[in-house]
Short mmCIF file of C-alpha atoms and ligand atoms in Angstrom, two decimals:
data_model
loop_
_atom_site.label_atom_id
_atom_site.label_comp_id
_atom_site.label_asym_id
_atom_site.label_seq_id
_atom_site.Cartn_x
_atom_site.Cartn_y
_atom_site.Cartn_z
CA MET A 510 154.25 46.00 -45.31
CA ASN A 511 153.02 49.71 -45.69
CA ILE A 512 150.84 50.44 -48.76
CA ILE A 513 149.28 53.53 -50.43
CA LEU A 514 146.33 53.44 -52.60
CA LEU A 515 145.92 56.10 -54.46
CA GLY A 516 143.31 57.40 -57.04
CA PRO A 517 140.23 59.92 -57.69
CA PRO A 518 137.07 59.82 -55.40
CA GLY A 519 134.96 56.88 -56.53
CA ALA A 520 137.72 54.61 -57.65
CA GLY A 521 137.54 51.95 -55.69
CA LYS A 522 140.25 52.42 -53.24
CA GLY A 523 138.12 51.85 -50.15
CA THR A 524 136.67 48.62 -51.41
CA GLN A 525 140.06 47.22 -52.32
CA ALA A 526 141.32 48.34 -49.19
CA LYS A 527 138.65 46.47 -47.17
CA ILE A 528 139.57 43.41 -49.04
CA LEU A 529 143.25 43.39 -48.62
CA GLU A 530 142.89 44.08 -44.89
CA ASP A 531 140.81 40.85 -44.68
CA MET A 532 143.03 38.98 -46.90
CA ARG A 533 146.31 40.25 -45.66
CA GLY A 534 145.72 41.46 -42.05
CA TYR A 535 147.32 44.98 -42.97
CA LYS A 536 145.00 47.50 -41.27
CA GLN A 537 143.31 49.85 -43.53
CA LEU A 538 143.69 53.58 -42.44
CA SER A 539 141.08 55.89 -44.52
CA THR A 540 141.58 59.47 -43.51
CA GLY A 541 137.98 59.93 -44.86
CA ASP A 542 136.46 57.48 -42.61
CA MET A 543 138.61 59.00 -39.55
CA LEU A 544 136.85 62.49 -40.40
CA ARG A 545 133.42 61.20 -41.07
CA SER A 546 133.63 59.44 -37.43
CA GLU A 547 134.51 62.94 -36.17
CA VAL A 548 131.70 64.50 -37.78
CA ALA A 549 129.46 62.04 -36.25
CA SER A 550 130.66 62.42 -32.86
CA GLY A 551 129.70 66.14 -33.33
CA SER A 552 133.19 67.06 -32.14
CA LYS A 553 134.54 70.65 -32.77
CA LEU A 554 136.77 68.87 -35.34
CA GLY A 555 133.89 67.12 -36.87
CA GLN A 556 131.82 70.35 -37.28
CA GLU A 557 135.03 72.21 -39.35
CA ALA A 558 135.61 68.99 -41.02
CA LYS A 559 131.96 68.45 -42.32
CA ALA A 560 132.07 72.07 -43.82
CA ILE A 561 135.19 71.39 -45.76
CA MET A 562 134.13 67.70 -46.76
CA ASP A 563 131.04 68.84 -48.30
CA GLU A 564 132.75 71.53 -50.24
CA GLY A 565 134.91 69.04 -51.62
CA LYS A 566 137.94 70.61 -50.33
CA LEU A 567 140.90 69.32 -48.38
CA MET A 568 141.54 69.60 -44.55
CA PRO A 569 144.84 70.82 -43.56
CA ASP A 570 148.17 68.97 -44.14
CA ALA A 571 149.33 69.38 -40.68
CA LEU A 572 146.12 68.02 -39.23
CA MET A 573 146.13 65.02 -41.39
CA LEU A 574 149.73 64.24 -40.92
CA GLU A 575 149.22 64.10 -37.09
CA MET A 576 146.13 62.08 -37.40
CA ILE A 577 147.93 59.52 -39.40
CA ALA A 578 151.07 59.57 -37.34
CA HIS A 579 148.89 58.85 -34.04
CA ARG A 580 146.77 55.96 -35.86
CA MET A 581 149.94 54.35 -37.40
CA ALA A 582 151.76 54.18 -33.77
CA GLN A 583 148.73 51.91 -32.31
CA PRO A 584 149.59 48.34 -32.13
CA ASP A 585 146.95 46.96 -34.62
CA CYS A 586 149.17 48.82 -37.38
CA ALA A 587 152.27 46.81 -36.41
CA LYS A 588 151.77 44.25 -39.33
CA GLY A 589 151.35 47.21 -41.81
CA VAL A 590 148.81 49.44 -43.26
CA ILE A 591 146.92 50.31 -46.35
CA LEU A 592 146.83 53.94 -46.44
CA ASP A 593 143.33 55.03 -48.09
CA GLY A 594 143.03 58.78 -49.05
CA PHE A 595 146.30 59.42 -47.60
CA PRO A 596 148.49 61.32 -48.84
CA ARG A 597 146.59 63.86 -50.73
CA THR A 598 149.04 66.49 -51.31
CA VAL A 599 152.79 66.76 -51.83
CA PRO A 600 153.49 68.09 -48.55
CA GLN A 601 151.55 65.14 -47.04
CA ALA A 602 153.54 62.91 -48.96
CA GLU A 603 156.71 64.36 -47.78
CA GLY A 604 155.53 64.52 -44.11
CA LEU A 605 154.51 60.87 -44.60
CA ALA A 606 158.21 59.97 -45.91
CA GLN A 607 159.68 61.80 -42.97
CA MET A 608 157.74 60.03 -40.44
CA LEU A 609 158.22 56.51 -41.64
CA GLN A 610 161.82 57.31 -42.11
CA HIS A 611 161.93 58.74 -38.25
CA HIS A 612 160.09 55.40 -36.98
CA ASN A 613 162.45 53.10 -39.46
CA MET A 614 159.44 51.83 -41.26
CA SER A 615 159.24 51.38 -44.94
CA LEU A 616 156.81 52.10 -47.92
CA ASP A 617 156.55 49.25 -50.00
CA ALA A 618 154.34 50.12 -52.86
CA VAL A 619 152.12 52.90 -54.18
CA ILE A 620 149.09 51.62 -56.13
CA GLU A 621 147.50 54.14 -58.33
CA VAL A 622 144.01 52.82 -59.09
CA ARG A 623 143.26 54.50 -62.54
CA VAL A 624 139.81 55.52 -63.46
CA PRO A 625 138.54 58.14 -66.22
CA ASP A 626 136.70 60.96 -65.11
CA ASP A 627 133.63 60.09 -67.03
CA GLU A 628 133.69 56.57 -65.48
CA LEU A 629 133.52 58.28 -62.00
CA PHE A 630 130.43 60.45 -62.96
CA ASN A 631 128.75 56.92 -64.35
CA ARG A 632 129.50 55.26 -61.09
CA ILE A 633 128.20 58.35 -59.05
CA GLU A 634 125.10 58.35 -60.81
CA THR A 635 124.60 54.59 -60.49
CA ARG A 636 125.31 54.85 -56.61
CA ALA A 637 122.80 57.84 -56.27
CA LYS A 638 119.88 55.94 -57.65
CA GLU A 639 120.71 52.66 -55.29
CA SER A 640 121.50 54.43 -51.89
CA GLY A 641 119.70 57.81 -52.21
CA GLY A 642 123.03 59.84 -50.54
CA ALA A 643 124.29 57.96 -47.60
CA ARG A 644 127.12 60.31 -47.79
CA SER A 645 126.45 64.04 -47.89
CA ASP A 646 129.55 64.88 -49.98
CA ASP A 647 128.58 61.97 -52.42
CA ASN A 648 126.64 64.02 -55.46
CA VAL A 649 127.65 64.80 -58.82
CA GLU A 650 128.15 68.68 -57.88
CA THR A 651 130.51 67.68 -55.09
CA LEU A 652 132.13 65.14 -57.19
CA LYS A 653 133.10 67.83 -59.67
CA LYS A 654 134.82 69.80 -57.06
CA ARG A 655 136.58 66.67 -55.52
CA LEU A 656 137.84 65.74 -58.92
CA ALA A 657 139.12 69.18 -59.48
CA VAL A 658 141.19 69.32 -56.24
CA TYR A 659 142.26 65.80 -57.10
CA HIS A 660 143.93 66.96 -60.54
CA GLU A 661 145.16 69.96 -58.85
CA GLN A 662 146.42 68.86 -55.73
CA THR A 663 146.60 65.29 -55.34
CA ALA A 664 147.83 64.25 -58.87
CA PRO A 665 151.16 65.78 -58.42
CA ILE A 666 152.17 63.28 -55.91
CA ILE A 667 152.09 60.65 -58.98
CA PRO A 668 155.09 61.68 -60.36
CA TYR A 669 156.52 62.20 -57.02
CA TYR A 670 156.41 58.31 -56.24
CA GLU A 671 157.50 57.66 -59.67
CA ARG A 672 160.59 59.21 -59.22
CA VAL A 673 161.22 57.35 -56.02
CA ARG A 674 160.25 54.15 -58.06
CA LYS A 675 157.28 52.94 -55.98
CA LEU A 676 154.75 53.62 -58.10
CA HIS A 677 152.57 50.90 -59.92
CA VAL A 678 149.72 51.87 -62.10
CA ILE A 679 146.54 49.63 -62.39
CA ASP A 680 143.44 49.88 -64.60
CA GLY A 681 140.84 50.70 -61.89
CA THR A 682 137.84 50.06 -64.63
CA ARG A 683 137.93 46.30 -64.20
CA ALA A 684 135.83 43.97 -62.18
CA ILE A 685 136.66 44.13 -58.48
CA ASP A 686 138.18 40.88 -57.93
CA GLU A 687 140.21 41.39 -61.10
CA VAL A 688 141.58 44.57 -59.58
CA THR A 689 142.15 42.75 -56.15
CA GLU A 690 144.23 40.09 -58.17
CA GLU A 691 146.56 42.64 -59.74
CA ILE A 692 147.02 44.53 -56.54
CA ALA A 693 147.88 41.15 -54.66
CA GLY A 694 150.27 40.21 -57.46
CA ILE A 695 152.06 43.62 -57.01
CA LEU A 696 152.23 43.11 -53.31
CA ASP A 697 153.62 39.64 -53.83
CA LYS A 698 156.68 40.73 -55.55
CA GLN A 699 157.45 43.33 -52.60
CA ALA A 700 157.56 40.81 -50.15
P1 AMP B 566 137.48 60.26 -48.79
O1 AMP B 566 136.56 59.20 -47.99
O2 AMP B 566 138.86 59.74 -48.81
O3 AMP B 566 137.03 60.47 -50.29
O4 AMP B 566 137.39 61.51 -48.22
C1 AMP B 566 136.48 62.44 -47.78
C2 AMP B 566 136.75 63.87 -47.80
O5 AMP B 566 137.79 63.81 -46.58
C3 AMP B 566 137.74 64.65 -48.79
O6 AMP B 566 136.91 65.04 -49.87
C4 AMP B 566 138.53 65.67 -47.86
O7 AMP B 566 137.64 66.78 -47.61
C5 AMP B 566 138.50 65.11 -46.47
N1 AMP B 566 139.84 64.28 -46.32
C6 AMP B 566 140.06 62.94 -46.54
N2 AMP B 566 141.32 62.66 -46.47
C7 AMP B 566 142.18 63.76 -46.33
C8 AMP B 566 143.38 64.13 -46.57
N3 AMP B 566 144.55 63.27 -46.84
N4 AMP B 566 143.63 65.16 -46.63
C9 AMP B 566 142.91 66.49 -46.62
N5 AMP B 566 141.58 65.93 -46.60
C10 AMP B 566 141.30 64.87 -46.55
#
């Protein structure tokens, strides 16, 4: 089963993806994590990515599509994947659809974890007090930019998935285990 978790930065997609990976054995694919490991390795791509990520902007669509296609072809993805942070633009969503079709793979559910902007700001302020900035793009200024990018470039993929009848919207302001339970219920209905 292949699933997309969609939602603004800080909605809890990564947390839910990790729980679902443990529960169901689908592989969490976080394009943000892949880029952060490029940054940590000091590669040329990593250096370019760091500048873009710190600005809260998006990496080029073709590059992200190639990264995901390459990763999904690995054997540990055979049972299915949870896409976390991808697709982030309409061209990425269209490219993913073509890629899945080409490989005879399905897209089973797109789950939008909905959290209002003011709640995301509350969350980031709490995190800043607790962690002291483990991620260089995890601060109020960058969140503002990341949210603007989300509303402009990522939110348009929501009607796209609504049209193809794959979209499920859930309330991401609730407790982590309640959100997990709702996602699990949606996945059970697809099986
Ligand atoms: P994330 O951890 O998913 O919030 O991603 C962190 C940053 O990595 C984003 O703010 C973007 O700069 C970049 N990024 C991650 N995924 C994508 C994607 N699918 N397309 C473009 N840029 C991405």
